[in-house]
Tab-separated table of C-alpha atoms in Angstrom:
chain	number	residue	atom	x	y	z
A	1116	MET	CA	-69.423	4.514	-154.571
A	1117	ARG	CA	-69.207	7.471	-152.162
A	1118	ALA	CA	-66.805	10.358	-152.573
A	1119	GLU	CA	-63.465	10.145	-150.815
A	1120	VAL	CA	-61.620	13.140	-149.421
A	1121	LEU	CA	-57.872	13.366	-149.903
A	1122	SER	CA	-56.454	16.454	-148.228
A	1123	VAL	CA	-53.240	18.029	-147.064
A	1124	ASP	CA	-53.393	19.315	-143.501
A	1125	TYR	CA	-51.638	22.499	-142.433
A	1126	PRO	CA	-48.975	23.187	-141.445
A	1127	VAL	CA	-47.130	21.292	-144.148
A	1128	THR	CA	-44.035	19.513	-142.882
A	1129	ASP	CA	-40.969	18.384	-144.785
A	1130	SER	CA	-42.318	14.828	-144.807
A	1131	VAL	CA	-45.401	15.861	-146.826
A	1132	ARG	CA	-44.991	16.283	-150.581
A	1133	THR	CA	-46.068	19.823	-151.432
A	1134	CYS	CA	-47.376	20.039	-154.985
A	1135	LEU	CA	-47.215	23.550	-156.375
A	1136	TRP	CA	-48.351	22.727	-159.896
A	1137	TRP	CA	-51.118	20.885	-161.681
A	1138	ASP	CA	-50.474	17.165	-162.091
A	1139	SER	CA	-52.188	14.729	-164.438
A	1140	PRO	CA	-54.571	12.100	-163.117
A	1141	LEU	CA	-54.207	8.432	-164.044
A	1142	ALA	CA	-55.518	7.242	-167.425
A	1143	GLY	CA	-59.302	6.936	-167.420
A	1144	THR	CA	-59.659	9.575	-164.699
A	1145	PHE	CA	-60.642	13.191	-165.227
A	1146	LYS	CA	-59.618	16.099	-163.037
A	1147	LEU	CA	-61.946	18.962	-162.192
A	1148	ASN	CA	-60.338	22.064	-160.726
A	1149	ILE	CA	-62.828	24.534	-159.245
A	1150	ASP	CA	-62.605	27.990	-157.731
A	1151	GLY	CA	-64.828	30.725	-156.414
A	1152	SER	CA	-63.895	34.373	-156.540
A	1153	PHE	CA	-65.121	37.251	-154.405
A	1154	VAL	CA	-64.565	41.008	-154.649
A	1155	SER	CA	-65.006	42.441	-151.165
A	1156	SER	CA	-65.575	46.034	-152.338
A	1157	THR	CA	-68.582	45.042	-154.488
A	1158	ARG	CA	-69.481	41.702	-152.801
A	1159	LEU	CA	-69.697	40.131	-156.303
A	1160	MET	CA	-69.055	36.388	-156.643
A	1161	GLY	CA	-67.494	34.592	-159.569
A	1162	VAL	CA	-67.219	30.870	-160.246
A	1163	GLY	CA	-64.904	28.884	-162.464
A	1164	GLY	CA	-63.874	25.365	-163.226
A	1165	VAL	CA	-62.040	23.264	-165.773
A	1166	LEU	CA	-62.169	19.553	-166.547
A	1167	ARG	CA	-59.051	17.952	-168.028
A	1168	ASP	CA	-58.152	14.430	-169.052
A	1169	SER	CA	-55.131	12.366	-168.051
A	1170	ASN	CA	-53.008	14.116	-170.703
A	1171	GLY	CA	-53.931	17.555	-169.379
A	1172	GLY	CA	-56.221	18.128	-172.359
A	1173	TRP	CA	-59.083	20.592	-171.977
A	1174	GLN	CA	-62.475	18.861	-171.955
A	1175	TRP	CA	-64.619	21.810	-170.874
A	1176	GLY	CA	-64.701	24.743	-168.519
A	1177	PHE	CA	-67.135	27.212	-167.034
A	1178	SER	CA	-67.076	30.732	-165.647
A	1179	GLY	CA	-69.690	33.122	-164.450
A	1180	ASN	CA	-70.973	35.846	-162.187
A	1181	TYR	CA	-73.397	34.702	-159.502
A	1182	GLY	CA	-74.317	38.078	-158.032
A	1183	TYR	CA	-73.704	39.087	-154.447
A	1184	GLY	CA	-72.422	36.902	-151.652
A	1185	CYS	CA	-69.156	35.875	-150.039
A	1186	SER	CA	-66.095	33.788	-150.858
A	1187	ILE	CA	-67.273	30.511	-149.304
A	1188	HIS	CA	-70.606	30.752	-151.135
A	1189	ALA	CA	-68.729	31.251	-154.421
A	1190	GLU	CA	-66.504	28.217	-153.721
A	1191	LEU	CA	-69.529	26.025	-152.926
A	1192	LEU	CA	-71.346	27.192	-156.068
A	1193	ALA	CA	-68.285	26.375	-158.194
A	1194	LEU	CA	-68.163	22.872	-156.702
A	1195	HIS	CA	-71.882	22.324	-157.279
A	1196	ILE	CA	-71.743	23.539	-160.886
A	1197	GLY	CA	-68.611	21.512	-161.663
A	1198	LEU	CA	-70.032	18.301	-160.211
A	1199	ASP	CA	-73.306	18.824	-162.052
A	1200	PHE	CA	-71.548	19.351	-165.412
A	1201	ALA	CA	-69.277	16.342	-164.841
A	1202	TRP	CA	-72.231	14.089	-164.015
A	1203	GLU	CA	-74.264	15.307	-167.009
A	1204	GLN	CA	-71.291	14.770	-169.346
A	1205	GLY	CA	-70.840	11.191	-168.088
A	1206	HIS	CA	-67.496	11.611	-166.319
A	1207	LYS	CA	-67.857	8.970	-163.603
A	1208	ASN	CA	-64.229	8.734	-162.411
A	1209	LEU	CA	-63.260	12.147	-161.136
A	1210	ILE	CA	-60.736	13.969	-158.980
A	1211	VAL	CA	-61.973	17.362	-157.789
A	1212	GLU	CA	-59.377	19.851	-156.613
A	1213	THR	CA	-59.916	23.059	-154.669
A	1214	TYR	CA	-57.727	25.159	-152.431
A	1215	SER	CA	-60.655	25.853	-150.094
A	1216	LEU	CA	-60.183	23.720	-146.999
A	1217	GLU	CA	-63.413	25.211	-145.653
A	1218	VAL	CA	-65.401	23.808	-148.599
A	1219	LEU	CA	-63.853	20.379	-148.089
A	1220	HIS	CA	-64.779	20.549	-144.413
A	1221	LEU	CA	-68.362	21.648	-145.119
A	1222	VAL	CA	-69.101	18.907	-147.655
A	1223	THR	CA	-67.501	16.121	-145.622
A	1224	SER	CA	-68.779	16.951	-142.145
A	1225	GLY	CA	-72.244	16.926	-140.650
A	1226	LEU	CA	-74.821	19.497	-141.707
A	1227	ALA	CA	-74.767	21.191	-138.287
A	1228	HIS	CA	-71.772	23.313	-139.371
A	1229	CYS	CA	-73.306	24.523	-142.641
A	1230	GLY	CA	-75.328	27.505	-141.428
A	1231	SER	CA	-76.854	29.490	-144.279
A	1232	TYR	CA	-75.255	27.150	-146.845
A	1233	MET	CA	-77.157	24.075	-145.640
A	1234	ASN	CA	-79.281	23.607	-148.793
A	1235	LEU	CA	-76.322	24.019	-151.140
A	1236	VAL	CA	-74.128	21.701	-149.060
A	1237	LEU	CA	-76.923	19.130	-148.900
A	1238	ASP	CA	-77.267	19.247	-152.712
A	1239	ILE	CA	-73.505	18.707	-153.059
A	1240	LYS	CA	-73.585	15.788	-150.615
A	1241	LEU	CA	-76.446	14.205	-152.596
A	1242	MET	CA	-74.456	14.622	-155.816
A	1243	LEU	CA	-71.394	13.006	-154.222
A	1244	ASN	CA	-73.486	9.992	-153.230
A	1245	LYS	CA	-74.484	9.200	-156.822
A	1246	CYS	CA	-73.085	6.118	-158.517
A	1247	TRP	CA	-69.645	7.434	-159.468
A	1248	GLN	CA	-66.157	7.699	-158.077
A	1249	VAL	CA	-65.254	11.203	-156.883
A	1250	HIS	CA	-62.114	12.065	-154.928
A	1251	LEU	CA	-62.029	15.492	-153.301
A	1252	ARG	CA	-58.564	16.901	-152.788
A	1253	HIS	CA	-57.013	20.059	-151.402
A	1254	VAL	CA	-54.366	21.744	-153.548
A	1255	PHE	CA	-52.406	24.960	-153.303
A	1256	ARG	CA	-53.382	27.963	-155.436
A	1257	GLU	CA	-50.454	27.376	-157.778
A	1258	ALA	CA	-52.001	24.041	-158.785
A	1259	ASN	CA	-55.359	25.693	-159.475
A	1260	MET	CA	-54.388	28.624	-161.739
A	1261	VAL	CA	-56.758	27.865	-164.633
A	1262	ALA	CA	-59.813	27.590	-162.373
A	1263	ASP	CA	-58.747	30.778	-160.584
A	1264	TYR	CA	-58.504	32.585	-163.935
A	1265	LEU	CA	-61.950	31.343	-164.980
A	1266	ALA	CA	-63.518	32.357	-161.649
A	1267	LYS	CA	-62.320	35.932	-162.154
A	1268	LEU	CA	-63.024	36.089	-165.889
A	1269	LYS	CA	-66.736	37.007	-165.791
A	1270	ILE	CA	-67.084	38.464	-162.293
A	1271	ARG	CA	-67.698	42.027	-163.494
A	1272	GLU	CA	-70.098	41.045	-166.277
A	1273	PRO	CA	-73.867	40.566	-165.926
A	1274	CYS	CA	-75.003	37.523	-163.930
A	1275	GLY	CA	-74.861	34.274	-165.818
A	1276	LEU	CA	-72.733	31.278	-166.649
A	1277	SER	CA	-70.581	30.554	-169.692
A	1278	PHE	CA	-69.684	27.003	-170.702
A	1279	TRP	CA	-66.413	26.695	-172.616
A	1280	THR	CA	-65.763	23.797	-175.001
A	1281	THR	CA	-62.405	25.357	-175.886
A	1282	PRO	CA	-60.200	27.427	-173.574
A	1283	PRO	CA	-60.954	31.157	-173.547
A	1284	LEU	CA	-58.116	33.583	-174.250
A	1285	GLY	CA	-55.800	33.733	-171.275
A	1286	ALA	CA	-56.583	30.206	-170.104
A	1287	SER	CA	-54.588	28.681	-172.969
A	1288	ASP	CA	-51.320	30.154	-171.675
A	1289	LEU	CA	-51.995	28.787	-168.199
A	1290	LEU	CA	-52.743	25.332	-169.640
A	1291	LEU	CA	-49.400	25.377	-171.454
A	1292	ILE	CA	-47.621	26.271	-168.224
A	1293	ASP	CA	-49.382	23.448	-166.359
A	1294	ASN	CA	-48.581	20.904	-169.059
A	1295	SER	CA	-44.895	21.910	-169.249
A	1296	VAL	CA	-44.111	21.244	-165.578
């Protein structure tokens, strides 16, 4: 089954439900929140993501520094890494949330708009076409706080990726906030 994109278009009107917090997926579905981070003064990129179950329980997360680049590159890398981890861990029913409308546009439109990201976008498109159910969805930053924290966590450390089987310090408080709303 191919990936499906669920998005909120701007500007948001009163008739559109605006979700400003993390919400649980249905039973049997996992939710992957991803984020890329970019420090303009140093041009360093960070990536982060968290996978949670239908009860909001932490399954795994990742964070890392991917060297120099720009914000859209960081967002695409976070999506690629998150999808790859989810596939390898056997999570075949997945909602992926990001607040980057540009990433959603790049991975759901033709390759002509991809520019220097063409290879990365093509890899993501190939991953989305595997035999699994993936829904891509736009959310506001407030619904993506844990991924945002993880994307910034390792940005000033040496290049590399950390995989978290338990929440790192700082992420636990954000999980509690998400689960209390």
